[in-house]
C-alpha cells in the first residue's frame, strides 16, 4: 500500500529547562529498552538503557523511567542544552528476537538558547 | 575503541542496478544488525548476523540480502534497485549472545534515480 510519512512529535524547550520525552512500546514481552539520539546526518547514538526488571535508571543528566503496566517509557533530560537538539528514539528488544530492535517513531527535540 | 564504520557514506544508483554496502563492527563485537531508515517508515530491521550466520530477518523482499565474514565484518546487497529503496542504511554492532545493546555506524545514504 501507499506509505504515509511519519509526522514526528516535537518538543521545544528553553536552554536550562528539563525535558521529558515519552514513548509507548508495543510488546509486553520486551525485556530491554534503549534510548537513542540521532543528529542530522548521523547514525543513532546510544544514550541509556534499562532492563524490564527495573523501573528507573539514571545516567549523566538523563533518567529513564519504565512503566510496564501501561507499556510506557520516558526519557528525562536535566538542564537541557542546545547540543541536545536532535531526534530521540526509544527502542525495545525481546530476548528471543536476535539482533532486532523495534523503534518508536521518534521525537524531535529543539532547544532554544 | 573505534566505532562502527560503514562504507561508502553516500551512493547514487539507477533503478535496476544492484548495490553492496559494507560495515565493520566495533572490535570484539560479533553481532551485526542492519536497518533501513526512511521518512515514511522510520527505522526498520533488515537482518542480523552472528558468527557468519543469519539469525533473524525482517520483513523485506528477497532482493535484500547480507552476509558476515569470519572477522565479523558484514555486507548487505540490494539487487534490482527500486526508487523506494532510497534510504539511509544503518549498521549496528553488539557484543552478541542476544544482547540488545547496539551501537550504530553513521550509515550509508543510498539514492536511487
PDB file of C-alpha atoms in Angstrom:
ATOM      1  CA  UNK A   1       0.000   0.000   0.000  1.00  0.00           C
ATOM      2  CA  UNK A   2       0.928   3.623  -0.114  1.00  0.00           C
ATOM      3  CA  UNK A   3       3.258   4.689   2.666  1.00  0.00           C
ATOM      4  CA  UNK A   4       2.414   7.719   4.732  1.00  0.00           C
ATOM      5  CA  UNK A   5       5.174   9.956   6.010  1.00  0.00           C
ATOM      6  CA  UNK A   6       5.753   9.889   9.715  1.00  0.00           C
ATOM      7  CA  UNK A   7       4.769  13.079  11.490  1.00  0.00           C
ATOM      8  CA  UNK A   8       7.118  13.135  14.409  1.00  0.00           C
ATOM      9  CA  UNK A   9       6.053  14.661  17.704  1.00  0.00           C
ATOM     10  CA  UNK A  10       8.024  17.744  18.581  1.00  0.00           C
ATOM     11  CA  UNK A  11       9.175  19.228  21.855  1.00  0.00           C
ATOM     12  CA  UNK A  12      10.563  22.744  22.139  1.00  0.00           C
ATOM     13  CA  UNK A  13      12.261  23.868  25.329  1.00  0.00           C
ATOM     14  CA  UNK A  14      14.443  26.691  26.556  1.00  0.00           C
ATOM     15  CA  UNK A  15      18.065  26.084  27.426  1.00  0.00           C
ATOM     16  CA  UNK A  16      18.330  25.068  31.051  1.00  0.00           C
ATOM     17  CA  UNK A  17      14.840  23.575  31.256  1.00  0.00           C
ATOM     18  CA  UNK A  18      14.236  19.926  31.940  1.00  0.00           C
ATOM     19  CA  UNK A  19      12.877  17.871  29.031  1.00  0.00           C
ATOM     20  CA  UNK A  20      10.667  14.816  29.141  1.00  0.00           C
ATOM     21  CA  UNK A  21      10.268  12.640  26.067  1.00  0.00           C
ATOM     22  CA  UNK A  22       7.675   9.891  26.118  1.00  0.00           C
ATOM     23  CA  UNK A  23       7.364   6.611  24.296  1.00  0.00           C
ATOM     24  CA  UNK A  24       4.736   3.884  24.206  1.00  0.00           C
ATOM     25  CA  UNK A  25       6.114   0.459  23.369  1.00  0.00           C
ATOM     26  CA  UNK A  26       4.215  -2.353  21.768  1.00  0.00           C
ATOM     27  CA  UNK A  27       5.396  -5.732  23.022  1.00  0.00           C
ATOM     28  CA  UNK A  28       4.695  -6.734  26.607  1.00  0.00           C
ATOM     29  CA  UNK A  29       7.349  -9.462  26.217  1.00  0.00           C
ATOM     30  CA  UNK A  30      10.118  -6.933  25.541  1.00  0.00           C
ATOM     31  CA  UNK A  31      12.724  -7.116  28.265  1.00  0.00           C
ATOM     32  CA  UNK A  32      15.227  -4.451  27.310  1.00  0.00           C
ATOM     33  CA  UNK A  33      14.808  -0.853  26.235  1.00  0.00           C
ATOM     34  CA  UNK A  34      17.181   1.736  24.827  1.00  0.00           C
ATOM     35  CA  UNK A  35      17.014   5.449  24.152  1.00  0.00           C
ATOM     36  CA  UNK A  36      18.921   6.768  21.155  1.00  0.00           C
ATOM     37  CA  UNK A  37      19.719  10.287  19.997  1.00  0.00           C
ATOM     38  CA  UNK A  38      20.087  10.976  16.300  1.00  0.00           C
ATOM     39  CA  UNK A  39      21.534  14.188  14.983  1.00  0.00           C
ATOM     40  CA  UNK A  40      21.161  15.258  11.397  1.00  0.00           C
ATOM     41  CA  UNK A  41      23.399  13.238   9.085  1.00  0.00           C
ATOM     42  CA  UNK A  42      24.482  10.789  11.783  1.00  0.00           C
ATOM     43  CA  UNK A  43      23.552   7.358  12.999  1.00  0.00           C
ATOM     44  CA  UNK A  44      21.627   6.852  16.255  1.00  0.00           C
ATOM     45  CA  UNK A  45      23.769   7.362  19.343  1.00  0.00           C
ATOM     46  CA  UNK A  46      23.204   5.189  22.418  1.00  0.00           C
ATOM     47  CA  UNK A  47      22.097   7.288  25.414  1.00  0.00           C
ATOM     48  CA  UNK A  48      20.844   4.976  28.136  1.00  0.00           C
ATOM     49  CA  UNK A  49      19.231   1.580  28.538  1.00  0.00           C
ATOM     50  CA  UNK A  50      17.017  -0.168  31.072  1.00  0.00           C
ATOM     51  CA  UNK A  51      16.012  -3.757  31.657  1.00  0.00           C
ATOM     52  CA  UNK A  52      12.458  -4.803  32.385  1.00  0.00           C
ATOM     53  CA  UNK A  53      13.274  -5.747  35.976  1.00  0.00           C
ATOM     54  CA  UNK A  54      13.965  -2.084  36.723  1.00  0.00           C
ATOM     55  CA  UNK A  55      11.672   0.926  36.743  1.00  0.00           C
ATOM     56  CA  UNK A  56      14.261   3.710  36.827  1.00  0.00           C
ATOM     57  CA  UNK A  57      17.827   4.213  35.744  1.00  0.00           C
ATOM     58  CA  UNK A  58      19.944   7.327  35.884  1.00  0.00           C
ATOM     59  CA  UNK A  59      22.862   8.444  33.796  1.00  0.00           C
ATOM     60  CA  UNK A  60      24.639  11.715  33.359  1.00  0.00           C
ATOM     61  CA  UNK A  61      21.861  14.334  33.067  1.00  0.00           C
ATOM     62  CA  UNK A  62      19.449  11.646  31.840  1.00  0.00           C
ATOM     63  CA  UNK A  63      16.949   9.411  33.581  1.00  0.00           C
ATOM     64  CA  UNK A  64      14.837   6.689  32.037  1.00  0.00           C
ATOM     65  CA  UNK A  65      11.593   5.578  33.619  1.00  0.00           C
ATOM     66  CA  UNK A  66       9.817   2.362  32.712  1.00  0.00           C
ATOM     67  CA  UNK A  67       6.168   1.626  33.468  1.00  0.00           C
ATOM     68  CA  UNK A  68       5.445  -1.912  32.370  1.00  0.00           C
ATOM     69  CA  UNK A  69       1.814  -1.760  33.456  1.00  0.00           C
ATOM     70  CA  UNK A  70       0.978   0.734  30.739  1.00  0.00           C
ATOM     71  CA  UNK A  71       3.925  -0.092  28.453  1.00  0.00           C
ATOM     72  CA  UNK A  72       5.419   3.362  28.701  1.00  0.00           C
ATOM     73  CA  UNK A  73       8.953   4.703  28.706  1.00  0.00           C
ATOM     74  CA  UNK A  74      10.154   8.206  29.332  1.00  0.00           C
ATOM     75  CA  UNK A  75      13.487   9.954  28.974  1.00  0.00           C
ATOM     76  CA  UNK A  76      14.171  12.906  31.213  1.00  0.00           C
ATOM     77  CA  UNK A  77      16.994  15.263  30.300  1.00  0.00           C
ATOM     78  CA  UNK A  78      18.068  17.679  33.021  1.00  0.00           C
ATOM     79  CA  UNK A  79      19.293  21.193  32.247  1.00  0.00           C
ATOM     80  CA  UNK A  80      18.746  20.773  28.511  1.00  0.00           C
ATOM     81  CA  UNK A  81      21.392  22.321  26.290  1.00  0.00           C
ATOM     82  CA  UNK A  82      21.342  23.391  22.618  1.00  0.00           C
ATOM     83  CA  UNK A  83      23.564  20.402  21.848  1.00  0.00           C
ATOM     84  CA  UNK A  84      20.725  18.139  22.970  1.00  0.00           C
ATOM     85  CA  UNK A  85      18.668  19.188  19.944  1.00  0.00           C
ATOM     86  CA  UNK A  86      18.095  16.032  17.910  1.00  0.00           C
ATOM     87  CA  UNK A  87      15.579  13.292  17.207  1.00  0.00           C
ATOM     88  CA  UNK A  88      15.162  10.878  20.111  1.00  0.00           C
ATOM     89  CA  UNK A  89      14.065   7.283  19.599  1.00  0.00           C
ATOM     90  CA  UNK A  90      13.064   4.638  22.042  1.00  0.00           C
ATOM     91  CA  UNK A  91      13.738   1.042  21.043  1.00  0.00           C
ATOM     92  CA  UNK A  92      12.575  -2.234  22.527  1.00  0.00           C
ATOM     93  CA  UNK A  93      14.151  -5.667  22.414  1.00  0.00           C
ATOM     94  CA  UNK A  94      12.663  -9.091  23.068  1.00  0.00           C
ATOM     95  CA  UNK A  95      15.122 -11.723  24.207  1.00  0.00           C
ATOM     96  CA  UNK A  96      14.213 -14.241  21.536  1.00  0.00           C
ATOM     97  CA  UNK A  97      14.354 -11.844  18.602  1.00  0.00           C
ATOM     98  CA  UNK A  98      18.059 -11.885  17.905  1.00  0.00           C
ATOM     99  CA  UNK A  99      19.526  -8.551  16.985  1.00  0.00           C
ATOM    100  CA  UNK A 100      16.183  -6.910  16.294  1.00  0.00           C
ATOM    101  CA  UNK A 101      15.398  -3.592  17.898  1.00  0.00           C
ATOM    102  CA  UNK A 102      11.905  -2.245  17.282  1.00  0.00           C
ATOM    103  CA  UNK A 103      11.987   1.536  17.156  1.00  0.00           C
ATOM    104  CA  UNK A 104       9.398   4.106  18.027  1.00  0.00           C
ATOM    105  CA  UNK A 105       8.653   6.872  15.575  1.00  0.00           C
ATOM    106  CA  UNK A 106      10.913   9.395  17.306  1.00  0.00           C
ATOM    107  CA  UNK A 107      10.500  12.818  18.885  1.00  0.00           C
ATOM    108  CA  UNK A 108      12.163  15.983  17.621  1.00  0.00           C
ATOM    109  CA  UNK A 109      13.667  17.968  20.491  1.00  0.00           C
ATOM    110  CA  UNK A 110      14.566  21.594  19.819  1.00  0.00           C
ATOM    111  CA  UNK A 111      16.401  23.553  22.477  1.00  0.00           C
ATOM    112  CA  UNK A 112      16.321  27.333  22.179  1.00  0.00           C
ATOM    113  CA  UNK A 113      19.232  29.328  23.612  1.00  0.00           C
TER     114      UNK A 113
ATOM    115  CA  UNK B   1      37.952   1.641  20.600  1.00  0.00           C
ATOM    116  CA  UNK B   2      36.979   2.623  17.104  1.00  0.00           C
ATOM    117  CA  UNK B   3      33.270   2.801  16.458  1.00  0.00           C
ATOM    118  CA  UNK B   4      31.216   1.134  13.775  1.00  0.00           C
ATOM    119  CA  UNK B   5      32.298   2.165  10.294  1.00  0.00           C
ATOM    120  CA  UNK B   6      30.270   1.992   7.110  1.00  0.00           C
ATOM    121  CA  UNK B   7      31.326   2.437   3.526  1.00  0.00           C
ATOM    122  CA  UNK B   8      30.534   4.130   1.315  1.00  0.00           C
ATOM    123  CA  UNK B   9      28.829   7.025   3.080  1.00  0.00           C
ATOM    124  CA  UNK B  10      26.901   8.144   0.001  1.00  0.00           C
ATOM    125  CA  UNK B  11      25.827   6.295  -3.097  1.00  0.00           C
ATOM    126  CA  UNK B  12      23.738   7.130  -6.143  1.00  0.00           C
ATOM    127  CA  UNK B  13      22.433   4.279  -8.260  1.00  0.00           C
ATOM    128  CA  UNK B  14      19.960   3.815 -11.083  1.00  0.00           C
ATOM    129  CA  UNK B  15      16.839   1.672 -10.968  1.00  0.00           C
ATOM    130  CA  UNK B  16      17.589  -1.932 -11.816  1.00  0.00           C
ATOM    131  CA  UNK B  17      21.206  -1.820 -10.626  1.00  0.00           C
ATOM    132  CA  UNK B  18      22.485  -3.628  -7.597  1.00  0.00           C
ATOM    133  CA  UNK B  19      24.496  -2.290  -4.676  1.00  0.00           C
ATOM    134  CA  UNK B  20      26.720  -3.632  -1.908  1.00  0.00           C
ATOM    135  CA  UNK B  21      27.208  -1.828   1.376  1.00  0.00           C
ATOM    136  CA  UNK B  22      29.880  -2.633   3.916  1.00  0.00           C
ATOM    137  CA  UNK B  23      30.017  -2.497   7.704  1.00  0.00           C
ATOM    138  CA  UNK B  24      32.902  -3.006  10.116  1.00  0.00           C
ATOM    139  CA  UNK B  25      31.713  -3.574  13.690  1.00  0.00           C
ATOM    140  CA  UNK B  26      33.359  -2.477  16.918  1.00  0.00           C
ATOM    141  CA  UNK B  27      36.343  -4.678  17.667  1.00  0.00           C
ATOM    142  CA  UNK B  28      35.216  -7.747  19.601  1.00  0.00           C
ATOM    143  CA  UNK B  29      31.563  -7.421  18.631  1.00  0.00           C
ATOM    144  CA  UNK B  30      30.253 -10.487  16.867  1.00  0.00           C
ATOM    145  CA  UNK B  31      26.692  -9.448  16.079  1.00  0.00           C
ATOM    146  CA  UNK B  32      25.838  -7.098  13.232  1.00  0.00           C
ATOM    147  CA  UNK B  33      22.319  -5.857  12.540  1.00  0.00           C
ATOM    148  CA  UNK B  34      21.160  -3.840   9.547  1.00  0.00           C
ATOM    149  CA  UNK B  35      18.348  -1.281   9.454  1.00  0.00           C
ATOM    150  CA  UNK B  36      16.695   0.827   6.798  1.00  0.00           C
ATOM    151  CA  UNK B  37      15.648   4.347   7.757  1.00  0.00           C
ATOM    152  CA  UNK B  38      13.185   6.327   5.654  1.00  0.00           C
ATOM    153  CA  UNK B  39      10.998   9.354   6.440  1.00  0.00           C
ATOM    154  CA  UNK B  40       7.913   7.287   5.707  1.00  0.00           C
ATOM    155  CA  UNK B  41       8.618   4.111   7.647  1.00  0.00           C
ATOM    156  CA  UNK B  42      11.179   5.145  10.221  1.00  0.00           C
ATOM    157  CA  UNK B  43      13.807   2.632  11.322  1.00  0.00           C
ATOM    158  CA  UNK B  44      13.081  -0.905  10.201  1.00  0.00           C
ATOM    159  CA  UNK B  45      15.085  -4.043  10.910  1.00  0.00           C
ATOM    160  CA  UNK B  46      16.526  -5.858   7.896  1.00  0.00           C
ATOM    161  CA  UNK B  47      18.554  -8.755   9.332  1.00  0.00           C
ATOM    162  CA  UNK B  48      21.101  -9.784  11.926  1.00  0.00           C
ATOM    163  CA  UNK B  49      24.241 -11.866  11.653  1.00  0.00           C
ATOM    164  CA  UNK B  50      26.253 -13.570  14.357  1.00  0.00           C
ATOM    165  CA  UNK B  51      29.326 -15.702  13.715  1.00  0.00           C
ATOM    166  CA  UNK B  52      28.635 -15.685   9.964  1.00  0.00           C
ATOM    167  CA  UNK B  53      25.072 -16.957  10.413  1.00  0.00           C
ATOM    168  CA  UNK B  54      21.885 -15.061   9.795  1.00  0.00           C
ATOM    169  CA  UNK B  55      19.875 -15.412  12.988  1.00  0.00           C
ATOM    170  CA  UNK B  56      16.999 -13.113  12.260  1.00  0.00           C
ATOM    171  CA  UNK B  57      15.384 -11.438   9.280  1.00  0.00           C
ATOM    172  CA  UNK B  58      12.900  -8.618   8.958  1.00  0.00           C
ATOM    173  CA  UNK B  59      10.034  -8.263   6.560  1.00  0.00           C
ATOM    174  CA  UNK B  60      11.861  -7.233   3.408  1.00  0.00           C
ATOM    175  CA  UNK B  61      11.818  -8.821  -0.051  1.00  0.00           C
ATOM    176  CA  UNK B  62      14.461 -11.299  -1.131  1.00  0.00           C
ATOM    177  CA  UNK B  63      16.235  -8.557  -3.100  1.00  0.00           C
ATOM    178  CA  UNK B  64      17.780  -7.610   0.218  1.00  0.00           C
ATOM    179  CA  UNK B  65      20.482  -9.977   1.365  1.00  0.00           C
ATOM    180  CA  UNK B  66      23.548  -9.955   3.518  1.00  0.00           C
ATOM    181  CA  UNK B  67      26.482 -11.887   4.780  1.00  0.00           C
ATOM    182  CA  UNK B  68      29.069 -11.809   7.503  1.00  0.00           C
ATOM    183  CA  UNK B  69      32.699 -12.735   7.300  1.00  0.00           C
ATOM    184  CA  UNK B  70      34.894 -14.532   9.812  1.00  0.00           C
ATOM    185  CA  UNK B  71      36.271 -11.193  11.071  1.00  0.00           C
ATOM    186  CA  UNK B  72      32.662 -10.084  11.816  1.00  0.00           C
ATOM    187  CA  UNK B  73      32.624  -7.535   9.010  1.00  0.00           C
ATOM    188  CA  UNK B  74      29.317  -7.588   7.185  1.00  0.00           C
ATOM    189  CA  UNK B  75      27.951  -6.641   3.814  1.00  0.00           C
ATOM    190  CA  UNK B  76      24.438  -6.158   2.599  1.00  0.00           C
ATOM    191  CA  UNK B  77      23.344  -6.319  -1.003  1.00  0.00           C
ATOM    192  CA  UNK B  78      20.286  -4.972  -2.720  1.00  0.00           C
ATOM    193  CA  UNK B  79      19.573  -6.257  -6.200  1.00  0.00           C
ATOM    194  CA  UNK B  80      17.302  -4.795  -8.866  1.00  0.00           C
ATOM    195  CA  UNK B  81      17.085  -1.440  -7.126  1.00  0.00           C
ATOM    196  CA  UNK B  82      13.766   0.378  -6.951  1.00  0.00           C
ATOM    197  CA  UNK B  83      13.110   4.066  -6.280  1.00  0.00           C
ATOM    198  CA  UNK B  84      11.633   3.085  -2.922  1.00  0.00           C
ATOM    199  CA  UNK B  85      14.962   1.645  -1.814  1.00  0.00           C
ATOM    200  CA  UNK B  86      16.308   5.169  -1.404  1.00  0.00           C
ATOM    201  CA  UNK B  87      17.087   5.371   2.292  1.00  0.00           C
ATOM    202  CA  UNK B  88      19.715   5.613   4.981  1.00  0.00           C
ATOM    203  CA  UNK B  89      21.069   2.133   5.641  1.00  0.00           C
ATOM    204  CA  UNK B  90      22.393   1.703   9.145  1.00  0.00           C
ATOM    205  CA  UNK B  91      24.558  -0.997  10.573  1.00  0.00           C
ATOM    206  CA  UNK B  92      24.766  -1.679  14.302  1.00  0.00           C
ATOM    207  CA  UNK B  93      27.090  -3.936  16.214  1.00  0.00           C
ATOM    208  CA  UNK B  94      26.583  -5.680  19.515  1.00  0.00           C
ATOM    209  CA  UNK B  95      28.652  -7.995  21.687  1.00  0.00           C
ATOM    210  CA  UNK B  96      26.192 -10.679  20.657  1.00  0.00           C
ATOM    211  CA  UNK B  97      24.597 -13.526  22.596  1.00  0.00           C
ATOM    212  CA  UNK B  98      21.223 -11.897  22.083  1.00  0.00           C
ATOM    213  CA  UNK B  99      22.142  -8.672  23.852  1.00  0.00           C
ATOM    214  CA  UNK B 100      20.049  -5.749  22.653  1.00  0.00           C
ATOM    215  CA  UNK B 101      22.742  -3.145  23.283  1.00  0.00           C
ATOM    216  CA  UNK B 102      23.591  -1.944  19.803  1.00  0.00           C
ATOM    217  CA  UNK B 103      25.946   0.724  18.587  1.00  0.00           C
ATOM    218  CA  UNK B 104      25.283   2.305  15.239  1.00  0.00           C
ATOM    219  CA  UNK B 105      27.502   3.451  12.436  1.00  0.00           C
ATOM    220  CA  UNK B 106      26.954   6.703  10.541  1.00  0.00           C
ATOM    221  CA  UNK B 107      25.002   4.966   7.785  1.00  0.00           C
ATOM    222  CA  UNK B 108      25.145   4.827   4.006  1.00  0.00           C
ATOM    223  CA  UNK B 109      22.833   7.239   2.221  1.00  0.00           C
ATOM    224  CA  UNK B 110      21.548   5.447  -0.897  1.00  0.00           C
ATOM    225  CA  UNK B 111      19.736   7.403  -3.576  1.00  0.00           C
ATOM    226  CA  UNK B 112      18.085   5.503  -6.416  1.00  0.00           C
ATOM    227  CA  UNK B 113      17.228   7.522  -9.532  1.00  0.00           C
TER     228      UNK B 113
END
